[in-house]
Every structure is written in structure tokens, then in C-alpha cells.
GROMACS .gro file of C-alpha atoms in nm:
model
  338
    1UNK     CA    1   1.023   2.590   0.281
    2UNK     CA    2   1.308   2.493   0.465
    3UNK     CA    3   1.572   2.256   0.382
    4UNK     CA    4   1.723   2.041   0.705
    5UNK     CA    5   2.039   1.883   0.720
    6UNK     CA    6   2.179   1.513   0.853
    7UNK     CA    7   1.750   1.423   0.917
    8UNK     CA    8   1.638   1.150   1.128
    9UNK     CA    9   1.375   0.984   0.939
   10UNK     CA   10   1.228   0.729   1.156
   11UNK     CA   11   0.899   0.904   1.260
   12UNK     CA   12   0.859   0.930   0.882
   13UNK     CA   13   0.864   0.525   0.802
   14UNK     CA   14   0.594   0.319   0.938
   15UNK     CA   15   0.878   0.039   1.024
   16UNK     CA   16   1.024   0.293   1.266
   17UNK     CA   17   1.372   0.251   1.123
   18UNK     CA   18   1.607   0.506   1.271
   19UNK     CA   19   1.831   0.601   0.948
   20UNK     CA   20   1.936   0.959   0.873
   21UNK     CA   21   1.853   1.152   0.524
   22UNK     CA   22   2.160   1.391   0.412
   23UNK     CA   23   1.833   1.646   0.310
   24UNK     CA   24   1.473   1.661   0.390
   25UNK     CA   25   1.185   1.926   0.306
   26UNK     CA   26   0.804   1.898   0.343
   27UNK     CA   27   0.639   2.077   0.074
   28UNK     CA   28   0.278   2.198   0.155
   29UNK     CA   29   0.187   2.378  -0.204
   30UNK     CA   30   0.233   2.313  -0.580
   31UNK     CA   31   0.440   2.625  -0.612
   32UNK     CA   32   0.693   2.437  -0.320
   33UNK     CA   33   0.715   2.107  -0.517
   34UNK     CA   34   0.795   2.214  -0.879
   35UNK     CA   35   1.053   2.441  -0.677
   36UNK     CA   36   1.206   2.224  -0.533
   37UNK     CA   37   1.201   1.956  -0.833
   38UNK     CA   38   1.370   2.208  -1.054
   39UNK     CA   39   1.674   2.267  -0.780
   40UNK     CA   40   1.947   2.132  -0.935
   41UNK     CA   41   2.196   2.122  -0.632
   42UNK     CA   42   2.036   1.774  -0.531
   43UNK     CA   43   2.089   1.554  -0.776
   44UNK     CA   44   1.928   1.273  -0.627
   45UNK     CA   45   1.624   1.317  -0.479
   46UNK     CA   46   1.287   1.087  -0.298
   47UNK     CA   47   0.959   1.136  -0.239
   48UNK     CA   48   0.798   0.999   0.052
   49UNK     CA   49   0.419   1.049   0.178
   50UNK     CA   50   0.331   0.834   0.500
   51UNK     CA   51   0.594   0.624   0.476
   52UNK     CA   52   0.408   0.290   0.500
   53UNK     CA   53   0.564   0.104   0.177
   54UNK     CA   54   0.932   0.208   0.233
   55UNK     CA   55   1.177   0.001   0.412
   56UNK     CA   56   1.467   0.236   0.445
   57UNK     CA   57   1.788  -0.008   0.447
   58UNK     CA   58   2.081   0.262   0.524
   59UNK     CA   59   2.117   0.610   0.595
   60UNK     CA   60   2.084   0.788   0.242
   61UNK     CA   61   2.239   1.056   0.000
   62UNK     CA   62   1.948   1.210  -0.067
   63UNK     CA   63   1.716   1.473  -0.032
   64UNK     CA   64   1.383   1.342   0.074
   65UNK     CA   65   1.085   1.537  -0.010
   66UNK     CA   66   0.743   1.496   0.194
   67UNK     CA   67   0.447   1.568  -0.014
   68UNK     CA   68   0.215   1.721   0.262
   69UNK     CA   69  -0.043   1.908   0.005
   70UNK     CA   70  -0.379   1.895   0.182
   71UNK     CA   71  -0.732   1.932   0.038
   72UNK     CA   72  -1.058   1.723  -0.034
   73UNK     CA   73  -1.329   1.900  -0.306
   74UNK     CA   74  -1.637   1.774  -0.515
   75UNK     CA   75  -1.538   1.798  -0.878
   76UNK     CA   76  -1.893   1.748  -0.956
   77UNK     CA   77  -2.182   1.509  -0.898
   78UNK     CA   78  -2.511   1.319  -1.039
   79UNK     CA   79  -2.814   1.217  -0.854
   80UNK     CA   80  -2.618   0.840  -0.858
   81UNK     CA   81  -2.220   0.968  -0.819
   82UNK     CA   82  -1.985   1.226  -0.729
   83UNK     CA   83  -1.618   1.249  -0.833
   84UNK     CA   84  -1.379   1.328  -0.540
   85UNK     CA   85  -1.071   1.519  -0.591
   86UNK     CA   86  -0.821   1.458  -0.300
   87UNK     CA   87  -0.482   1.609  -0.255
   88UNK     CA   88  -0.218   1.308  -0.210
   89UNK     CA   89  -0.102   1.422   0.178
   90UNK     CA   90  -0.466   1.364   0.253
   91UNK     CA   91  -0.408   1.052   0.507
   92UNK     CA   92  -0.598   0.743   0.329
   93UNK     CA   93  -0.787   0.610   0.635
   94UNK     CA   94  -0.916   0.982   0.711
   95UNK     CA   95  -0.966   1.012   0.375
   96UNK     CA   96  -1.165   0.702   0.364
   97UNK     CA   97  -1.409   0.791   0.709
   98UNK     CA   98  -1.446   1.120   0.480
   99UNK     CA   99  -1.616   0.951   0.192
  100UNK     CA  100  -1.841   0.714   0.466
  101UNK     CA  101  -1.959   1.048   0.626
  102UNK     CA  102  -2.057   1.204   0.358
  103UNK     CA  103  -2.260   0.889   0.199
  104UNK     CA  104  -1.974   0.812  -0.083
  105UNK     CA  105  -1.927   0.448  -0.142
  106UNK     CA  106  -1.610   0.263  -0.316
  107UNK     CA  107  -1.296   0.290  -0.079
  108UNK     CA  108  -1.521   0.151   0.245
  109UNK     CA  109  -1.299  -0.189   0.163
  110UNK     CA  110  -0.978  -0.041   0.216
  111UNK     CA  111  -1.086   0.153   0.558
  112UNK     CA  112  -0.725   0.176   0.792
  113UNK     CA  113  -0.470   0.104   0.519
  114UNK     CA  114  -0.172   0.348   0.635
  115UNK     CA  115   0.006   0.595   0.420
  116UNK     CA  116  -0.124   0.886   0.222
  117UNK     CA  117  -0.359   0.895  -0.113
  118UNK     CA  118  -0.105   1.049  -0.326
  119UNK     CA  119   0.117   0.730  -0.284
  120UNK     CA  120  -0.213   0.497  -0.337
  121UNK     CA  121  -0.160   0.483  -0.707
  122UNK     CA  122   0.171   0.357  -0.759
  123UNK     CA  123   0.076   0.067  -0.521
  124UNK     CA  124  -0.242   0.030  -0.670
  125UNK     CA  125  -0.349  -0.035  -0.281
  126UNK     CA  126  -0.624  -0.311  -0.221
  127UNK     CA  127  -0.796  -0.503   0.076
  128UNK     CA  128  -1.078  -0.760   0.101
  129UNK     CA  129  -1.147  -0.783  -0.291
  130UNK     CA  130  -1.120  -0.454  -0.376
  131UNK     CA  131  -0.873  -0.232  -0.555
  132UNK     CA  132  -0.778   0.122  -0.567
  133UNK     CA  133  -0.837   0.120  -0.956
  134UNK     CA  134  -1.190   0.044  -0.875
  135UNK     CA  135  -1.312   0.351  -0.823
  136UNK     CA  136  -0.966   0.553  -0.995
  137UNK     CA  137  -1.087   0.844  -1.272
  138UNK     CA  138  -0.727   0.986  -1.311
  139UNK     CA  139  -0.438   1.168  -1.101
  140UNK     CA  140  -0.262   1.484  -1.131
  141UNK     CA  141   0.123   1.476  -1.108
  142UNK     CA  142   0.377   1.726  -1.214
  143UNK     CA  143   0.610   1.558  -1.507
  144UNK     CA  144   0.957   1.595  -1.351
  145UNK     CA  145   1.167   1.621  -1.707
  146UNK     CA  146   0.914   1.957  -1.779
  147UNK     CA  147   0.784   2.089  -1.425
  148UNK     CA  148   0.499   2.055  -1.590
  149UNK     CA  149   0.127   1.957  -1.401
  150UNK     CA  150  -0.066   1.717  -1.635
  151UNK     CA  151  -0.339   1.475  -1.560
  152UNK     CA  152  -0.282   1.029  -1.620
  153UNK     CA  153  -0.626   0.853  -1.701
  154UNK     CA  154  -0.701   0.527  -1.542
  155UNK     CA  155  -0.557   0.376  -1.873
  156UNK     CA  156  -0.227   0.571  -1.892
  157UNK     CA  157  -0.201   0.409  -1.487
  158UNK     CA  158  -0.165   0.078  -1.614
  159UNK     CA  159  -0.308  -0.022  -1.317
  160UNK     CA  160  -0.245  -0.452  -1.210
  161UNK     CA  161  -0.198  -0.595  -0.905
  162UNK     CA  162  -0.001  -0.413  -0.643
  163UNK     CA  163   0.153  -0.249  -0.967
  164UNK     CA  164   0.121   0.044  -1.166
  165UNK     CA  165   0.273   0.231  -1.435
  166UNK     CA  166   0.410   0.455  -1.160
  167UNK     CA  167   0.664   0.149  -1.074
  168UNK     CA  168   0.771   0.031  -1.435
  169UNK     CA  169   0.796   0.294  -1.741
  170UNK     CA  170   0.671   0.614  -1.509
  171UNK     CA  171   0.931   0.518  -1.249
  172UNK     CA  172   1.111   0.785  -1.059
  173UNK     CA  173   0.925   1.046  -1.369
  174UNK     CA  174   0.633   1.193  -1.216
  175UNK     CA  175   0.528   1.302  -0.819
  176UNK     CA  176   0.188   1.239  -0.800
  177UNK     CA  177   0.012   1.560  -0.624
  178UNK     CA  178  -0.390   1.450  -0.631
  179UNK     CA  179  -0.628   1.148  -0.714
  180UNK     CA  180  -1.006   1.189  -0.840
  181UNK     CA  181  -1.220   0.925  -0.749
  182UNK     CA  182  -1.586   0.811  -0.902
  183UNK     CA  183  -1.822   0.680  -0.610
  184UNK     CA  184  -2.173   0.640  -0.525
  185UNK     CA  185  -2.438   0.811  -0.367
  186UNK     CA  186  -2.675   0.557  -0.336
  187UNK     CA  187  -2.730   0.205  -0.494
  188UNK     CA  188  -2.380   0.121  -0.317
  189UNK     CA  189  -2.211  -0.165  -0.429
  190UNK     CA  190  -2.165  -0.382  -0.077
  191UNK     CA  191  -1.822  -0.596  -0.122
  192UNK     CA  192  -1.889  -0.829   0.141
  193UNK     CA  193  -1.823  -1.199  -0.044
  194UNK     CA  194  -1.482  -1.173   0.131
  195UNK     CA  195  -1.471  -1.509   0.415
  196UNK     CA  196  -1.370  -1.235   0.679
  197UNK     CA  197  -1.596  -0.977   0.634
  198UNK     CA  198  -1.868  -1.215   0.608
  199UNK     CA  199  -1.756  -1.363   0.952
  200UNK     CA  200  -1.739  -1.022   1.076
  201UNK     CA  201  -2.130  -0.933   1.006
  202UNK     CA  202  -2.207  -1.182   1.140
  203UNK     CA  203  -2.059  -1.142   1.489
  204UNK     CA  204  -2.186  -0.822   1.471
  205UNK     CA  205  -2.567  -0.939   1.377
  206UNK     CA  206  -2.560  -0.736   1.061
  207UNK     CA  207  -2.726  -0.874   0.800
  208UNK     CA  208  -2.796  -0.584   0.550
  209UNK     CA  209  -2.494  -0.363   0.572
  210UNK     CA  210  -2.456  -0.065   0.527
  211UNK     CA  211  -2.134   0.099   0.385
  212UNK     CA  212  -2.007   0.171   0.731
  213UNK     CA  213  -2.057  -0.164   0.879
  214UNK     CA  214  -1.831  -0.291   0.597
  215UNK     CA  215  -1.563  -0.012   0.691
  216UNK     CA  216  -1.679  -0.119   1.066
  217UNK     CA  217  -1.602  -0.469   1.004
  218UNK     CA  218  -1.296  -0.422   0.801
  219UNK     CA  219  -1.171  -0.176   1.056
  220UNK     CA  220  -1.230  -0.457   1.335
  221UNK     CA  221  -1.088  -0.681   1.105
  222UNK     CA  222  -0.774  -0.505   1.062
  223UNK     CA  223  -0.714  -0.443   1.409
  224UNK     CA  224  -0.742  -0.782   1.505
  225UNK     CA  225  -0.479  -0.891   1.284
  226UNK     CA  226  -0.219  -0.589   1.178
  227UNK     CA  227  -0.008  -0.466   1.475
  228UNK     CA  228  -0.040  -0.044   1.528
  229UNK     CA  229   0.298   0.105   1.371
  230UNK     CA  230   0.287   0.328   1.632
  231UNK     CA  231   0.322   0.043   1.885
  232UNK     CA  232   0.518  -0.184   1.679
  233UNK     CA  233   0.711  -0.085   1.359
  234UNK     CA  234   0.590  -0.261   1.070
  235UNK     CA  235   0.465  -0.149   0.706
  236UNK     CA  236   0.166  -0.392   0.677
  237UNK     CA  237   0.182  -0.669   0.431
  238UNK     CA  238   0.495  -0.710   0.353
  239UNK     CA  239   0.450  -0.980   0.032
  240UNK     CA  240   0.268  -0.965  -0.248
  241UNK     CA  241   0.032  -1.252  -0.303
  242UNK     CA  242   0.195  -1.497  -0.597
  243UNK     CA  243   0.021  -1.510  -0.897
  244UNK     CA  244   0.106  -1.885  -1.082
  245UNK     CA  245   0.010  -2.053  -1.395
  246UNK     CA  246  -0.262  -2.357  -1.394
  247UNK     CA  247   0.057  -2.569  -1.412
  248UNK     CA  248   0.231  -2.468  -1.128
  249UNK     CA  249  -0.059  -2.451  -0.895
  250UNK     CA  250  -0.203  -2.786  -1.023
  251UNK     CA  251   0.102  -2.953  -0.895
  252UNK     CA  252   0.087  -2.716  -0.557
  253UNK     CA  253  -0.232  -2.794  -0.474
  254UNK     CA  254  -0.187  -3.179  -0.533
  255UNK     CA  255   0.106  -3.216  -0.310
  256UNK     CA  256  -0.109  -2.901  -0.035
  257UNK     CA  257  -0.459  -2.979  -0.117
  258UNK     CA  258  -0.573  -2.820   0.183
  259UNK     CA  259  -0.405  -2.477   0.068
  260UNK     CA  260  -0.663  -2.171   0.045
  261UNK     CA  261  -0.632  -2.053  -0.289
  262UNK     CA  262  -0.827  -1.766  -0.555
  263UNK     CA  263  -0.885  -1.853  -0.922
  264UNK     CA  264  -0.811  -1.515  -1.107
  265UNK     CA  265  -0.844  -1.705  -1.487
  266UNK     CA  266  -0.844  -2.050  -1.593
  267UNK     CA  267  -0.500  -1.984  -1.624
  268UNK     CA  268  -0.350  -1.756  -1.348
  269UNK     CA  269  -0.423  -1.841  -0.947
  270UNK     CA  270  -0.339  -1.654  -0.626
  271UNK     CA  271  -0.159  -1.810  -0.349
  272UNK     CA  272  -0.165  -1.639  -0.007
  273UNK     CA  273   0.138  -1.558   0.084
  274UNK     CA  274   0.070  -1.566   0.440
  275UNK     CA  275  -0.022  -1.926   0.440
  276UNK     CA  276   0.303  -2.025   0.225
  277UNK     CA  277   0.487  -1.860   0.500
  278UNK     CA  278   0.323  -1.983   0.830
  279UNK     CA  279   0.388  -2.317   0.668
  280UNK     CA  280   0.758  -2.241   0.633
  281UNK     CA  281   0.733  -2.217   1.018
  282UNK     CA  282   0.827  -1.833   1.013
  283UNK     CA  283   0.478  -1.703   1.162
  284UNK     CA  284   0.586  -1.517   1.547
  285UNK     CA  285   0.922  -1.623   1.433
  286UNK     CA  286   1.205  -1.331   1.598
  287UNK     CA  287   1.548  -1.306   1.477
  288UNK     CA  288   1.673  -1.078   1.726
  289UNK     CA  289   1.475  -0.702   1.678
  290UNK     CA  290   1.340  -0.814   1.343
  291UNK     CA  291   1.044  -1.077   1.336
  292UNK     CA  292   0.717  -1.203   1.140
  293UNK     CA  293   0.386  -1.115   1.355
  294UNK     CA  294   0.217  -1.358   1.539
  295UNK     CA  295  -0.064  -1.327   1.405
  296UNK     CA  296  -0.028  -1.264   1.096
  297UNK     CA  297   0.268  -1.415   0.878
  298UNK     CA  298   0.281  -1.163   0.626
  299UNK     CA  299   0.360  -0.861   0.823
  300UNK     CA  300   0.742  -0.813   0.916
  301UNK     CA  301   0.767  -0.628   1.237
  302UNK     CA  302   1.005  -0.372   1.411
  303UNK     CA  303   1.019  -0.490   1.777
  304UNK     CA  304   1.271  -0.184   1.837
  305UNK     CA  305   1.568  -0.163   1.746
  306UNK     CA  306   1.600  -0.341   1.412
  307UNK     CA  307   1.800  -0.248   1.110
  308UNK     CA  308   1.674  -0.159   0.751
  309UNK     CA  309   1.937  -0.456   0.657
  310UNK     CA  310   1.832  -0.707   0.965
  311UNK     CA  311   1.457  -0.663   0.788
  312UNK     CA  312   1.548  -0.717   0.485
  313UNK     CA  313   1.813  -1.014   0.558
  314UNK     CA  314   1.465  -1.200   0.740
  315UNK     CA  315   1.280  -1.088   0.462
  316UNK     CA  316   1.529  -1.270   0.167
  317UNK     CA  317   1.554  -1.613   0.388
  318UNK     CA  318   1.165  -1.614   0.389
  319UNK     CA  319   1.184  -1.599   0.038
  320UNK     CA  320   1.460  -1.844  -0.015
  321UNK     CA  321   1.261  -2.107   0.225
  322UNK     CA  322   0.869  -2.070   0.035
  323UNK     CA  323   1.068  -2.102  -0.301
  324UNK     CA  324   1.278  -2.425  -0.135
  325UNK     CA  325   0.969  -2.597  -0.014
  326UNK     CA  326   0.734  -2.478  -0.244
  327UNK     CA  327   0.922  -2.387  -0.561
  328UNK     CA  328   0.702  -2.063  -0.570
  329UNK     CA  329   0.851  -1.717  -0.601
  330UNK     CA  330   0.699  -1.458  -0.357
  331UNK     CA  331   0.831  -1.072  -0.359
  332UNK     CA  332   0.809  -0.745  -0.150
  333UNK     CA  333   0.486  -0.534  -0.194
  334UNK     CA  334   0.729  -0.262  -0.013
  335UNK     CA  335   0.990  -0.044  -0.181
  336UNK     CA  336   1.321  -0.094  -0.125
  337UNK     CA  337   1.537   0.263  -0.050
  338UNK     CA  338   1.896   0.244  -0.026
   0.00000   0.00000   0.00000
């Protein structure tokens, strides 16, 4: 385990942003992490997996600590389901083709979402009408105030949308170091109401799919719209979706009737974010190095040399303009390190 010094940490944020960490260590066992957790000569310390929900907005007085534990195992399994158990710097999308190989089905919906698994749950990731807490049992994490490894049950996750109890009460208390999943082995639940995917099949001809032609067509999907952070820096959707009361929408989608919209309740409805924003005239908008993709409105993008502060500077105006000219609040779905 070795501890670097003055570390560039742009090839470890999906934005690309070139800021420096005053410490950084990649920990590859159990016996590493509660180490290094219990050193008390770093007072103030991060953990980071992928990197693909961070915008880093400075260089930082830290030391950063990459969770690289590896591992994928059957916990145990039923003619109908198996419970996975998969060590959080397991790579989601590999993680994901995993699962497809070997007949699993649950995560197919979320196929190519960057970042690691271990950083899934405080996200509570989703794509395409599906949720990480879907298919969540529990996690393992080791308690920070104790060193100690105990396991959180779907319940104790407090799982909503893109939000956790890993962002509110359990903030900055736990490092999460595996997941276990419940998924099928046969009788697989095919999420395929989304417009998109729907579209998708079709192009394709596919009219009974499989779980890999929804991972297929999601994958296609993806690729279409989201720009490659390794070509252009960007942490995928940057917004959150606004949730809004009956009131609220019922005068929104009076004065935008045309507006795409999802009922969640009779009360609470779902915006798209992207929409609220192309409207705001922002979509393939570029403000020097920092910009909103072209072709899709709720990505921010990295075109090469931009600042942590440029990014988040475009990303406050676009908030300031949707609440102007539609009086509705969006917010980051990325964390904020300063």
C-alpha cells in the first residue's frame, strides 16, 4: 500500500478534470481499507471508485482513497434465483455483461452506466425504468467510527430516487466494500415499456427479447446519446429529474402542454430535466471548454481543458434559467468535492 504525494487525479474522474490530491492510495483488500481508515495522520479523507459522479472543483486537502477490491461469487441459488455477491471495484458495466452471460436477469436495464458497484448504492443508480434497489438484498461496508465490517439491508439503505441513506444520515460514516444482488434464472422480468427501448427492438426486428437484446438495445441506446468519457470528459447525467407536486405541474403543463412528463402518484410527477433544459436553449450550448452535449441536454461535457469551477459556474446558470422560466428547481445527480 503506498501512499503518493501532490496526485494528479484526472484519469481518476470521468469529467477529466486535471486537479491534484495532497494524498492518494488504492486499496485492493479489506485488511488495506480498515488500515488505512484507522490512520489518524489524515484527518480528512475521500473515497472515490470510478469516478463517474464526482466533479472535482479545486485541487484538494485530502487523502483520496480508491476502493479497487475485486471479486464476483454466488452466495447461493434456487431453481428460479441466485444472489450475487460483488466486490464494489467490480466495474458496473462488466459487472452487468457478467450477470447476462451467465443467464442472471435484473441489472440488463442499466447495461454501460460508468463507475464501480461499490459506489452504486449511494446513488441508488437507475436507467430506462429501473433502479438499483430493484434487485438490492444488502451491502457490506466497514462502519468508520468502529473499523468495524457489518452488513445494511435494503431497508436500513433507505433507498429513493437518486438518493440513499448513504447521502443523508450515513453520510461520510461508512465505505461501502460489496453489494449482493437477488436475480433470476429464468422467468426474467423484460423491462421494455420504456419509449426508447421499445424503438430500439424494433429497429432491430426483435420482438420477444431476450435479456441481452434489452442490454443490446440499451447499450445502442446509450451510445447514441452519452458521449465516451474517454473521448470527451463528462460524468453522464448531470441533473436529477424534478419531482413536483400535482399543483406545480398542473400549472406547468397548462402553460407546456406538449412537455413529456411521468406520473409517479396522483400527487408527485417527474419532469425531464433534459427537456426543461433544451428549452432554456442550453442543449450544444459551449461556454468556452465547458458545454451541454449536443445531443443530449443533460450531460455537461469536458471539451478539454475546463475547470472543476467553469463546470460548475455553467452548471448553476442552467439552474438559475429552468427555475426563471419555469419556476422549477432542478439539482446535481453528481457530488460536489471541494
Amino acid at each position: 500500500m503506498i501512499i503518493h504525494e501532490n496526485f494528479s487525479l484526472k484519469n481518476h474522474n470521468t469529467f477529466g478534470i486535471d486537479t491534484t490530491a495532497k494524498y492518494f492510495v488504492e486499496i485492493n483488500s479489506l485488511e488495506e481499507l480498515i488500515s488505512i481508515i484507522g490512520n489518524n495522520d489524515y484527518p480528512r479523507k475521500i473515497v472515490i471508485g470510478g469516478g463517474s459522479n464526482i466533479l472535482l472543483t479545486d485541487n484538494i486537502d485530502a487523502l483520496f482513497i480508491h476502493i479497487n477490491l475485486k471479486g464476483k461469487s454466488i452466495v447461493s441459488e434456487s431453481s428460479d434465483r441466485a444472489l450475487v455477491k460483488i466486490m464494489a471495484g467490480e466495474k458496473w458495466h462488466e459487472m452487468v455483461l457478467w450477470t447476462i452471460e451467465n443467464n442472471y436477469g435484473g441489472l440488463e436495464n442499466m447495461s454501460l452506466i460508468p463507475g464501480n458497484t461499490g459506489t452504486a448504492p449511494i446513488q441508488n443508480i437507475g436507467a430506462y425504468g429501473v433502479e438499483l434497489k430493484d434487485c438490492f438484498v444488502s451491502c457490506e461496508a466497514i462502519r468508520i467510527e468502529d473499523l468495524q465490517l457489518i452488513t445494511l439491508t435494503k431497508e436500513e439503505c433507505k433507498f429513493g430516487y437518486r438518493d440513499s441513506y448513504f447521502k443523508n444520515e450515513g453520510k461520510d460514516k461508512y465505505v461501502i466494500t460489496s453489494v449482493t444482488f437477488s436475480l433470476t434464472k429464468n422467468n426474467h422480468i423484460i423491462n421494455s415499456g420504456y419509449g426508447a427501448i421499445e424503438e430500439q427492438l424494433e429497429r432491430d426486428a426483435i420482438k420477444n427479447p431476450t435479456i441481452k437484446d434489452i442490454s443490446n438495445a440499451v447499450i445502442a441506446i446509450r451510445q447514441s446519446k452519452l458521449p465516451d468519457p474517454k473521448v470527451l470528459g463528462n460524468s453522464g447525467s448531470f441533473f436529477k429529474n424534478p419531482m413536483v407536486s400535482k399543483e406545480i405541474f398542473n400549472e406547468f403543463i397548462s402553460k407546456y402542454p406538449e412537455a413529456p412528463f411521468y406520473k409517479i402518484t396522483d400527487l408527485i410527477y417527474k419532469i425531464p430535466a433534459g427537456w426543461l433544459i433544451e428549452k432554456c436553449g442550453f442543449k450544444g450550448k459551449r461556454f468556452g471548454d465547458a458545454g451541454v452535449h449536443e445531443k443530449q441536454a443533460l450531460v455537461l461535457v469536458n471539451y478539454n481543458k475546463a475547470t472543476g469551477k467553469e463546470i460548475l459556474a455553467l452548471a448553476s446558470k442552467i439552474i438559475e434559467e429552468v427555475q426563471n422560466k419555469f419556476n422549477i428547481t432542478i439539482s446535481p445527480e453528481v457530488n460536489l468535492i471541494k
